[in-house]
XYZ file of C-alpha atoms in Angstrom:
691
model
C 0.000 0.000 0.000
C 1.427 3.377 -0.955
C 2.087 5.718 1.917
C 2.444 9.474 1.735
C 3.142 10.063 -1.948
C 1.956 13.647 -1.450
C 3.852 16.754 -0.399
C 2.463 17.947 2.910
C 2.978 20.781 5.354
C 1.815 21.354 8.918
C -1.279 23.309 7.937
C -3.524 25.060 10.458
C -6.779 24.714 12.414
C -8.242 28.160 11.798
C -11.059 26.478 9.866
C -12.237 22.945 10.538
C -12.944 20.546 7.699
C -11.341 20.570 4.249
C -10.522 24.078 3.015
C -9.312 24.734 -0.521
C -6.336 27.107 -0.632
C -4.337 28.365 -3.603
C -1.696 25.623 -3.430
C -3.644 22.709 -1.988
C -6.182 21.663 0.633
C -5.945 22.215 4.375
C -7.552 19.544 6.589
C -8.375 20.110 10.263
C -10.493 18.381 12.904
C -11.035 18.056 16.629
C -9.797 14.834 18.228
C -8.233 15.549 21.642
C -7.654 11.945 22.782
C -5.787 10.761 19.693
C -1.994 10.383 19.802
C -1.690 9.316 16.158
C -4.122 9.855 13.317
C -4.286 9.170 9.591
C -5.671 11.102 6.667
C -6.894 8.678 3.993
C -6.992 9.837 0.359
C -9.086 7.701 -2.017
C -8.919 7.486 -5.805
C -12.676 6.820 -6.001
C -15.582 5.912 -3.732
C -14.856 2.141 -3.912
C -11.067 2.376 -3.506
C -9.734 -0.255 -1.070
C -6.098 0.954 -1.145
C -6.047 4.661 -0.264
C -2.967 6.788 0.172
C -2.308 7.066 3.896
C -0.824 10.219 5.394
C 0.392 9.433 8.890
C 0.211 12.340 11.319
C 2.056 12.451 14.634
C 0.939 14.566 17.572
C 4.356 16.212 17.871
C 3.987 18.028 14.534
C 0.375 17.970 13.343
C -1.543 18.497 16.594
C -2.229 21.828 18.298
C -3.570 21.005 21.743
C -6.871 19.343 20.729
C -6.874 19.925 16.961
C -5.232 17.983 14.146
C -4.256 19.694 10.903
C -2.304 19.072 7.717
C -2.039 20.747 4.352
C -1.724 18.544 1.272
C -0.203 20.414 -1.635
C -1.629 19.957 -5.097
C -5.000 18.562 -4.000
C -8.127 20.011 -5.588
C -11.898 19.975 -5.251
C -13.408 16.528 -5.696
C -10.794 14.650 -3.672
C -12.387 11.841 -1.637
C -10.995 11.405 1.869
C -11.582 10.089 5.397
C -9.871 9.977 8.793
C -8.685 7.110 10.977
C -7.438 7.163 14.578
C -4.464 4.834 15.023
C -3.390 5.491 18.596
C -4.982 7.037 21.675
C -3.311 9.318 24.216
C -4.031 6.752 26.926
C -4.284 3.037 26.392
C -7.707 2.770 28.029
C -9.284 5.797 26.360
C -13.046 5.375 25.912
C -13.455 8.508 23.816
C -11.907 7.336 20.535
C -12.255 4.168 18.470
C -9.178 2.897 16.702
C -8.932 1.762 13.084
C -12.376 3.026 12.075
C -12.749 4.844 8.754
C -14.343 8.128 9.827
C -16.203 10.966 8.170
C -15.043 14.536 8.613
C -17.582 16.213 10.995
C -17.454 19.259 8.687
C -17.969 17.231 5.512
C -19.899 19.160 2.842
C -20.502 15.992 0.827
C -20.886 12.437 2.117
C -19.932 9.740 -0.381
C -21.678 6.359 -0.217
C -19.656 3.521 -1.766
C -21.327 0.941 -3.986
C -21.162 -1.698 -1.232
C -21.824 0.621 1.704
C -21.954 -1.188 5.050
C -23.379 0.473 8.114
C -21.116 -1.521 10.467
C -17.381 -2.034 9.962
C -15.622 -5.338 10.631
C -11.985 -6.421 10.895
C -11.072 -6.679 7.223
C -9.130 -3.504 6.399
C -9.658 -3.544 2.633
C -13.381 -4.147 3.077
C -13.562 -1.243 5.490
C -11.793 1.069 3.054
C -14.103 -0.009 0.248
C -17.410 -0.120 2.128
C -17.186 2.838 4.539
C -18.588 6.326 4.152
C -16.207 8.974 2.884
C -16.045 12.760 2.589
C -15.247 14.890 -0.454
C -13.369 18.161 -0.796
C -15.840 20.796 -1.989
C -15.299 24.222 -3.501
C -18.375 25.727 -1.920
C -17.908 29.096 -3.671
C -18.078 27.547 -7.135
C -21.684 28.569 -7.825
C -23.349 31.491 -9.576
C -26.212 32.867 -7.489
C -26.806 35.623 -10.029
C -28.958 38.468 -8.746
C -30.418 36.600 -5.794
C -32.175 38.138 -2.812
C -33.800 36.760 0.312
C -37.587 37.318 0.426
C -37.483 38.433 4.098
C -41.170 38.035 4.916
C -42.151 39.502 8.256
C -43.541 36.973 10.704
C -46.973 38.627 10.610
C -47.001 38.050 6.850
C -45.596 34.515 6.990
C -47.517 31.350 6.107
C -45.364 28.253 6.721
C -45.819 25.083 4.682
C -44.104 22.075 6.279
C -43.123 19.572 3.610
C -40.950 16.581 2.733
C -38.718 17.087 -0.315
C -39.127 13.554 -1.633
C -42.751 13.060 -0.601
C -43.863 16.227 -2.379
C -43.210 14.895 -5.897
C -42.368 11.165 -5.584
C -45.851 9.900 -6.383
C -46.576 8.930 -9.974
C -49.490 11.379 -10.000
C -47.044 14.304 -9.842
C -46.728 14.080 -13.628
C -43.078 15.055 -13.747
C -40.328 13.013 -15.358
C -39.189 9.929 -13.474
C -35.582 11.085 -13.202
C -36.497 14.081 -11.029
C -39.393 12.678 -8.974
C -38.699 13.107 -5.259
C -35.757 15.478 -5.742
C -34.805 19.102 -5.223
C -35.306 19.581 -8.963
C -38.689 17.921 -8.765
C -39.709 20.450 -6.121
C -38.700 23.246 -8.499
C -41.232 21.899 -11.002
C -44.015 22.298 -8.422
C -43.223 25.853 -7.359
C -46.228 27.166 -9.368
C -48.461 25.090 -7.078
C -46.935 26.702 -3.973
C -47.345 30.139 -5.525
C -51.000 29.444 -6.324
C -51.609 28.174 -2.801
C -50.079 31.384 -1.492
C -47.638 30.141 1.146
C -44.670 32.413 1.851
C -42.300 29.897 3.408
C -41.518 26.219 2.984
C -40.188 24.350 5.999
C -38.287 21.354 4.671
C -38.150 18.223 6.769
C -34.514 17.108 7.311
C -32.242 17.485 4.309
C -28.963 16.949 6.180
C -27.351 13.751 4.928
C -28.938 10.774 6.660
C -28.771 7.013 6.302
C -31.924 5.589 4.760
C -30.932 2.200 6.217
C -31.243 3.589 9.743
C -34.593 1.906 10.363
C -36.132 -1.399 11.374
C -35.491 -4.341 8.985
C -37.684 -4.108 5.914
C -38.214 -0.365 6.315
C -36.455 2.834 5.334
C -35.729 5.984 7.267
C -38.097 8.291 5.390
C -38.346 11.345 7.633
C -34.567 11.720 8.009
C -34.414 12.687 11.678
C -31.035 10.973 12.131
C -28.301 13.157 10.628
C -24.913 11.801 9.622
C -23.371 15.165 8.741
C -24.489 18.684 9.632
C -23.074 20.423 6.544
C -23.971 18.005 3.723
C -27.281 17.906 1.789
C -28.946 14.515 1.474
C -27.740 12.988 -1.792
C -30.825 10.823 -2.410
C -32.886 14.006 -2.861
C -30.685 15.004 -5.786
C -31.163 13.928 -9.386
C -27.502 14.859 -9.999
C -25.237 12.276 -8.336
C -21.921 13.947 -9.174
C -19.655 15.215 -6.407
C -21.155 18.715 -6.569
C -24.594 17.527 -7.691
C -26.580 17.539 -4.420
C -25.076 20.848 -3.275
C -25.764 22.670 -6.522
C -29.192 21.152 -7.055
C -30.184 22.189 -3.542
C -28.995 25.733 -4.297
C -30.873 25.709 -7.605
C -34.007 24.903 -5.613
C -33.415 27.679 -3.082
C -32.721 30.188 -5.842
C -35.894 29.201 -7.702
C -38.022 29.438 -4.562
C -36.568 32.848 -3.716
C -37.234 34.052 -7.247
C -40.895 33.256 -6.584
C -40.910 35.031 -3.220
C -40.823 31.857 -1.118
C -38.490 31.480 1.859
C -36.743 28.234 2.824
C -36.612 27.059 6.440
C -34.738 23.867 7.303
C -35.910 21.427 9.961
C -32.544 20.871 11.664
C -31.592 18.063 14.032
C -28.750 19.122 16.335
C -29.885 16.924 19.198
C -28.608 13.480 18.117
C -26.988 11.575 15.239
C -27.617 8.273 13.504
C -24.701 6.632 15.323
C -27.313 5.511 17.855
C -26.519 4.113 21.283
C -23.601 1.923 22.372
C -24.785 -0.808 20.009
C -24.968 1.537 17.035
C -22.422 2.068 14.257
C -19.321 4.262 14.414
C -18.727 6.387 11.335
C -17.704 9.815 12.716
C -18.320 11.385 16.117
C -17.982 8.256 18.262
C -14.610 7.517 16.713
C -13.211 11.035 17.171
C -14.465 12.055 20.629
C -17.400 10.114 22.038
C -17.248 11.847 25.434
C -17.055 15.288 23.854
C -19.712 15.060 21.158
C -22.296 13.152 23.209
C -23.931 13.302 26.635
C -22.396 10.298 28.407
C -23.069 9.062 31.939
C -21.159 6.128 33.427
C -19.824 5.327 29.967
C -23.257 5.073 28.337
C -25.139 7.328 25.930
C -27.959 9.343 27.451
C -31.077 9.248 25.311
C -33.185 12.410 25.517
C -33.988 12.207 21.810
C -35.671 8.806 21.729
C -33.117 7.808 19.071
C -30.304 6.342 21.144
C -28.029 9.281 21.883
C -28.001 12.999 22.646
C -25.538 15.529 21.330
C -23.557 17.432 23.972
C -24.682 20.772 22.557
C -23.190 22.948 25.301
C -19.672 21.554 24.936
C -17.755 24.450 23.275
C -16.584 22.543 20.189
C -20.041 21.043 19.606
C -21.654 24.447 20.111
C -19.215 25.942 17.591
C -20.010 23.146 15.138
C -23.728 23.880 15.435
C -23.115 27.590 14.870
C -20.786 26.920 11.949
C -23.410 24.661 10.417
C -26.162 27.268 10.786
C -23.965 29.997 9.320
C -22.961 27.719 6.441
C -26.562 26.963 5.482
C -27.596 30.599 5.864
C -24.665 32.305 4.132
C -23.429 29.725 1.632
C -26.676 27.903 0.840
C -28.963 30.967 1.296
C -31.398 29.274 3.659
C -33.739 31.768 5.369
C -34.213 30.107 8.735
C -34.280 27.012 10.893
C -36.729 24.954 12.913
C -34.879 23.094 15.695
C -36.081 19.555 16.313
C -36.309 18.749 20.053
C -34.620 22.054 20.852
C -34.842 21.453 24.598
C -31.973 18.962 24.353
C -29.785 21.925 23.457
C -30.463 23.295 26.949
C -28.957 20.267 28.728
C -25.435 20.220 30.169
C -22.848 17.457 29.791
C -24.656 15.304 32.373
C -28.062 15.838 30.786
C -29.335 18.238 33.444
C -31.324 21.264 32.174
C -29.482 24.605 32.308
C -31.261 27.737 33.496
C -29.226 30.141 31.363
C -28.474 28.248 28.213
C -25.377 29.394 26.352
C -26.004 27.568 23.066
C -29.539 28.872 22.477
C -28.566 32.377 23.622
C -25.544 32.379 21.316
C -27.718 31.390 18.356
C -30.235 34.056 19.363
C -27.614 36.828 19.454
C -25.240 35.791 16.682
C -24.720 38.592 14.149
C -24.368 36.172 11.216
C -27.881 34.860 11.921
C -29.489 38.212 12.683
C -31.873 38.069 9.718
C -32.611 34.338 9.946
C -35.855 32.995 11.378
C -35.226 30.598 14.277
C -37.992 28.351 15.597
C -37.822 25.865 18.459
C -39.681 22.668 19.092
C -39.595 23.443 22.834
C -39.523 19.947 24.302
C -37.575 16.697 24.105
C -38.164 12.972 24.534
C -36.706 13.036 28.050
C -39.678 14.877 29.553
C -38.320 18.425 29.315
C -41.145 20.771 28.230
C -40.191 24.440 27.762
C -43.086 26.008 25.869
C -42.848 29.739 26.551
C -39.434 29.389 28.178
C -36.880 28.948 25.381
C -33.907 31.272 25.995
C -33.632 34.361 23.823
C -36.197 36.870 22.589
C -35.677 36.096 18.896
C -36.738 32.462 19.234
C -40.206 31.479 18.053
C -41.834 28.264 19.222
C -43.991 25.487 17.868
C -47.057 25.884 20.085
C -48.105 22.331 20.921
C -50.705 23.695 23.339
C -52.437 25.474 20.455
C -52.638 22.150 18.600
C -54.029 20.204 21.550
C -56.492 22.762 22.903
C -57.970 23.667 19.520
C -58.331 19.989 18.643
C -60.082 19.299 21.956
C -62.494 22.212 21.709
C -63.429 21.517 18.097
C -63.939 17.821 18.891
C -66.564 18.885 21.435
C -64.698 18.257 24.691
C -66.118 19.962 27.750
C -64.246 22.549 29.796
C -62.215 23.829 26.840
C -63.777 27.150 25.819
C -61.481 29.331 27.962
C -58.353 27.541 26.741
C -59.585 27.763 23.165
C -59.958 31.530 23.470
C -56.442 31.848 24.887
C -55.045 30.009 21.874
C -56.926 32.338 19.512
C -55.294 35.280 21.288
C -51.732 34.082 20.770
C -51.540 32.181 24.097
C -51.019 35.151 26.450
C -51.136 32.715 29.387
C -47.948 31.136 27.980
C -46.282 34.178 26.450
C -47.296 36.525 29.251
C -44.363 38.931 29.190
C -45.231 42.388 27.898
C -42.369 42.410 25.397
C -43.462 39.249 23.587
C -44.277 39.595 19.899
C -47.685 38.382 18.663
C -45.833 35.996 16.368
C -43.915 34.274 19.192
C -46.316 31.374 18.712
C -46.137 29.191 15.621
C -49.723 27.968 15.407
C -50.380 24.570 13.887
C -53.022 21.867 14.070
C -50.993 19.143 12.350
C -47.377 18.521 11.401
C -45.356 15.598 10.052
C -45.462 13.963 13.497
C -49.032 12.780 14.015
C -52.252 12.541 12.044
C -52.762 14.458 8.838
C -55.613 16.949 9.016
C -58.032 14.613 7.261
C -57.028 11.662 9.428
C -57.583 13.851 12.487
C -61.281 13.998 11.597
C -61.509 10.423 10.275
C -59.814 8.242 12.894
C -60.358 7.933 16.625
C -57.288 5.697 17.025
C -53.879 5.435 15.381
C -53.253 2.620 12.887
C -49.478 2.143 12.707
C -49.297 -1.611 12.116
C -47.382 -1.123 8.861
C -44.451 0.243 10.880
C -43.729 -3.204 12.289
C -43.984 -2.211 15.952
C -47.372 -3.796 16.718
C -49.002 -0.346 16.787
C -47.020 0.555 19.909
C -45.276 3.520 18.289
C -46.695 6.998 17.770
C -48.672 9.240 20.085
C -51.796 7.812 21.726
C -53.186 11.238 22.666
C -54.375 12.650 19.365
C -57.566 14.492 20.391
C -59.079 13.140 17.196
C -62.546 11.839 16.279
C -64.069 9.729 13.521
C -67.653 11.010 14.015
C -69.192 7.571 13.850
C -67.041 5.437 11.558
C -63.342 4.607 11.699
C -61.525 5.535 8.516
C -62.620 6.404 5.031
C -66.181 5.697 3.960
C -68.786 6.484 1.306
C -71.274 8.153 3.640
C -72.064 11.505 2.033
C -73.187 13.243 5.239
C -70.225 11.973 7.244
C -67.785 13.087 4.582
C -69.412 16.518 4.496
C -68.962 16.809 8.269
C -65.307 15.795 8.039
C -64.677 18.323 5.295
C -66.372 20.994 7.403
C -64.171 20.187 10.384
C -61.055 20.297 8.203
C -62.109 23.764 7.015
C -62.747 24.805 10.612
C -59.244 23.841 11.682
C -57.716 25.639 8.714
C -59.753 28.789 9.397
C -58.801 28.845 13.087
C -55.135 28.473 12.200
C -55.345 31.499 9.919
C -57.529 33.619 12.225
C -55.455 33.266 15.389
C -52.758 35.628 16.636
C -49.372 34.127 15.768
C -47.697 32.677 12.701
C -49.697 29.897 10.972
C -48.166 26.653 9.752
C -49.895 23.992 7.686
C -48.649 20.521 6.828
C -48.044 19.275 3.283
C -51.230 17.928 1.766
C -53.633 19.141 4.432
C -54.912 21.647 1.884
C -56.044 18.691 -0.260
C -57.149 16.318 2.542
C -54.111 14.027 2.263
C -54.503 10.801 4.241
C -52.024 8.328 5.735
C -54.880 5.903 6.465
C -54.602 6.505 10.184
C -50.837 6.127 10.516
C -49.690 8.889 12.867
C -45.973 7.999 12.823
C -45.030 7.420 9.188
C -41.298 7.891 9.807
C -40.454 4.657 7.963
C -43.097 4.764 5.236
C -41.127 5.748 2.145
C -44.010 4.897 -0.151
C -47.322 6.179 -1.464
C -48.733 6.281 2.081
C -46.570 9.334 2.769
C -46.489 10.917 -0.661
C -48.458 13.891 -1.916
C -51.247 12.899 -4.305
C -51.877 15.188 -7.256
C -55.059 13.631 -8.694
C -57.797 15.418 -6.749
C -61.461 14.635 -6.368
C -64.097 17.329 -5.925
C -63.858 17.454 -2.125
C -60.086 17.846 -2.314
C -60.400 20.646 -4.863
C -62.932 22.338 -2.593
C -60.530 22.157 0.351
C -57.665 23.491 -1.764
C -59.677 26.480 -2.972
C -60.907 27.210 0.561
C -57.352 27.130 1.919
C -56.023 29.223 -0.957
C -58.679 31.875 -0.337
C -57.960 31.974 3.392
C -54.221 32.333 2.820
C -54.643 35.078 0.255
C -56.969 37.076 2.472
C -54.749 36.508 5.491
C -51.586 37.615 3.691
C -53.092 40.748 2.252
C -54.395 42.001 5.529
C -58.089 41.177 5.440
C -57.723 38.902 8.449
C -54.418 39.671 10.157
C -54.189 42.872 12.146
C -51.191 45.032 11.245
C -50.034 47.609 13.743
C -48.605 50.956 12.765
C -45.510 49.935 14.717
C -43.167 47.292 13.315
C -42.373 46.352 16.906
C -45.935 45.634 17.975
C -46.094 43.374 21.017
C -48.676 40.826 22.079
C -50.300 42.967 24.769
C -50.636 46.041 22.538
C -51.842 43.920 19.623
C -54.641 42.533 21.759
C -55.564 46.017 22.952
C -55.589 47.324 19.398
C -57.787 44.460 18.311
C -60.396 45.481 20.919
C -61.763 41.967 21.227
C -65.304 41.644 22.591
C -66.848 38.262 23.412
C -70.297 36.938 22.578
C -72.491 33.901 22.992
C -75.630 33.106 21.068
C -76.736 36.478 22.456
C -74.506 39.531 21.845
C -72.093 40.384 24.677
C -73.210 37.320 26.673
C -70.410 34.737 26.272
C -70.859 31.380 27.950
C -67.640 30.547 29.815
C -69.029 27.476 31.537
C -67.420 24.047 31.202
C -70.403 22.900 29.134
C -69.959 25.642 26.538
C -69.044 24.519 23.039
C -69.324 27.823 21.212
C -68.055 31.370 21.370
C -68.316 34.529 19.313
C -65.868 37.398 19.189
C -65.887 40.844 17.650
C -62.849 42.967 16.923
C -61.767 45.970 14.899
C -59.004 46.309 12.320
C -57.808 49.949 12.526
C -55.652 49.670 9.411
C -58.504 48.185 7.361
C -61.263 50.204 8.945
C -63.308 47.011 9.321
C -65.143 45.251 12.096
C -65.082 41.450 12.119
C -67.438 39.119 13.919
C -66.634 35.409 14.187
C -68.785 32.703 15.702
C -67.303 29.259 16.315
C -69.838 26.492 16.869
C -68.062 23.336 18.047
C -71.393 21.962 19.293
C -72.903 18.906 17.600
C -76.194 20.750 17.051
C -77.094 23.828 15.030
C -77.241 27.084 16.982
C -79.167 30.251 16.228
C -77.286 33.420 17.090
C -78.244 37.066 17.192
C -76.003 39.254 15.037
C -74.495 41.921 17.297
C -74.574 45.663 17.041
C -71.547 47.767 17.819
C -72.040 50.243 20.690
C -71.738 53.810 19.468
C -71.582 52.735 15.834
C -74.327 52.712 13.255
C -73.969 49.376 11.487
C -76.157 48.951 8.466
C -75.128 45.481 7.409
C -72.807 42.642 8.314
C -71.581 40.780 5.203
C -70.883 37.080 5.310
C -67.222 36.410 4.589
C -66.619 32.820 5.772
C -69.116 30.024 6.331
C -67.486 26.609 6.562
C -70.823 24.812 6.243
C -71.287 26.030 2.676
C -69.972 24.551 -0.535
C -67.503 25.719 -3.178
C -67.634 29.419 -3.957
C -69.730 30.206 -0.887
C -67.514 29.012 1.972
C -65.208 32.020 1.423
C -66.538 35.001 -0.526
C -65.773 38.614 -1.242
C -67.642 40.039 1.719
C -69.222 42.961 -0.166
C -70.790 40.521 -2.666
C -72.127 38.060 -0.100
C -75.212 37.632 2.051
C -75.745 40.409 4.554
C -77.402 40.630 7.957
C -78.496 43.634 9.969
C -77.782 43.976 13.708
C -80.239 41.969 15.762
C -81.015 39.587 12.936
C -80.986 35.889 13.725
C -78.557 33.614 11.916
C -78.410 29.833 12.037
C -74.866 28.495 12.474
C -74.676 24.868 11.493
C -73.277 22.306 13.911
C -69.491 22.197 13.942
C -68.992 25.205 11.694
C -67.545 28.712 11.695
C -69.103 31.911 10.405
C -67.240 35.183 9.915
C -69.015 38.467 9.160
C -67.406 41.774 8.197
C -68.638 45.324 8.055
C -66.988 48.670 7.258
C -66.698 51.094 10.151
C -68.324 53.892 8.194
């Protein structure tokens, strides 16, 4: 085997990873417990006899960092690392003789015979292990490219899966780009027509699709292998630069159409799993530094076997470097942090009161114009809704999801909580300096029932996952309204459609930033599976052949989004720094029951009306939500001190296409004091000009 046929110099550790310089490539990484390390240079992805550059700690190590510069190397070089000797014989923080990825790898290379676990045969390991590639990240023409920069009050988030969006045969795009970044580009006109401002992409960091139970694939991707590399299976271009450039093509195309890109990022664990999992990177370089370890064992606050030690300085720097890379080099507009509460735990797993990692992200100048959103809980029982460190952070509001679902299902004792969720959850975000958009309001997301399944199934049906239906959340606050699953009953289907419209309307009407899940606008179903993490098949894919009910739901959602974005629903303050308390005061909310100004706050109440004023639009709005299973007759209110001639019907979820959302000045109108029947489980919204 050839050894060190390259000219090398000491190099530096000013930048970690592989950095192209004018006369070669500088390599640097963190590995404090290694006494001897090797840089492996491969001729191709299946090479079993790489060039080996042996590095000694006396020359190529600066305290904790290893570095070497290889002269003459260029972009495209395939490489890996291997630890040959530890500082102490009994070190538990490094693994010897493992072929290891660079933690800062911009491109992960899968060999033809990739094996998740390495064995003793050296040539097999060289041939079958993951490898990194040297990337010239600046070799791309962005042209005249600008970030859309939508304000949060004007943001409509669409959570989606890159592959699932176009993988189905009904997408009617060519087979070679189905389920790819380029395939998503083809469907941008759909997103524009729908009216969303922002796509939130489920994980696109490189992950291992084999990281799943036998016979299944990892579809969701919540098990990253590298925090700087785009997932290659989502790219139609398999060249070294293919996934990186195709991802950037997608971002550029979305931006050109005014659509932001938020990444769902997983900085809480990796796919190396627990102590029985594979070693391909972090475990081999510094297990005790990268992970939360107690008594030699991985701590599992993620539910996936391990937890990243996010408050260790080098790990924190890696997270920041990754965020800055995706924002500055890949032009991503923001990030949603999966299980963000893990990032508040110290090296023992104990929660920290003043969390340095989240605060650093919050205050970092390079991320000043990026949206940052937390999922404020973890799988270890830590629940921090309303308490994530830093004023810039926004939060997925799981309480909004649960309380709105419960009220609309008809649960008793929920009307007061329901009203709080409509108001932006002031009981949770009760500080006076909290923005109205602190709350990301959603009814459904990837994790759980789809919107249509929420109103079609009383129980989860996850048998296809191979875990005897023991996986997934049991507390779904769902209902089937008399029959489990899909059926041909016309009246039942009409009720389910009405409830789906109700949930969509509430999401758009509430204070906060709305988020909808891919396919909810067309009643996508997963046939009751509420944990489709391993269902890389038509069960999870977007369907593009729509029946009449699906078209009706799409048009309803599109109309709501358009009216919301252009100010006919959302209140806009004169001040760009409007806070939650002042927003509520400006809205001048007044509460009603079936009789004006007589709300029923009892535990048996299943309905509520509210009236508020839009100063900027010079409009009054009256909304009545009937979550009761019977029709109710309400009295249309008058406005004290204001001569109201007519209220015009704007939304009525019980009506069919073309009538469920209308131009209010062309719709039915009702004078104050008139009686109006509100159908069971439906929402009515009336508008009137102030003069």
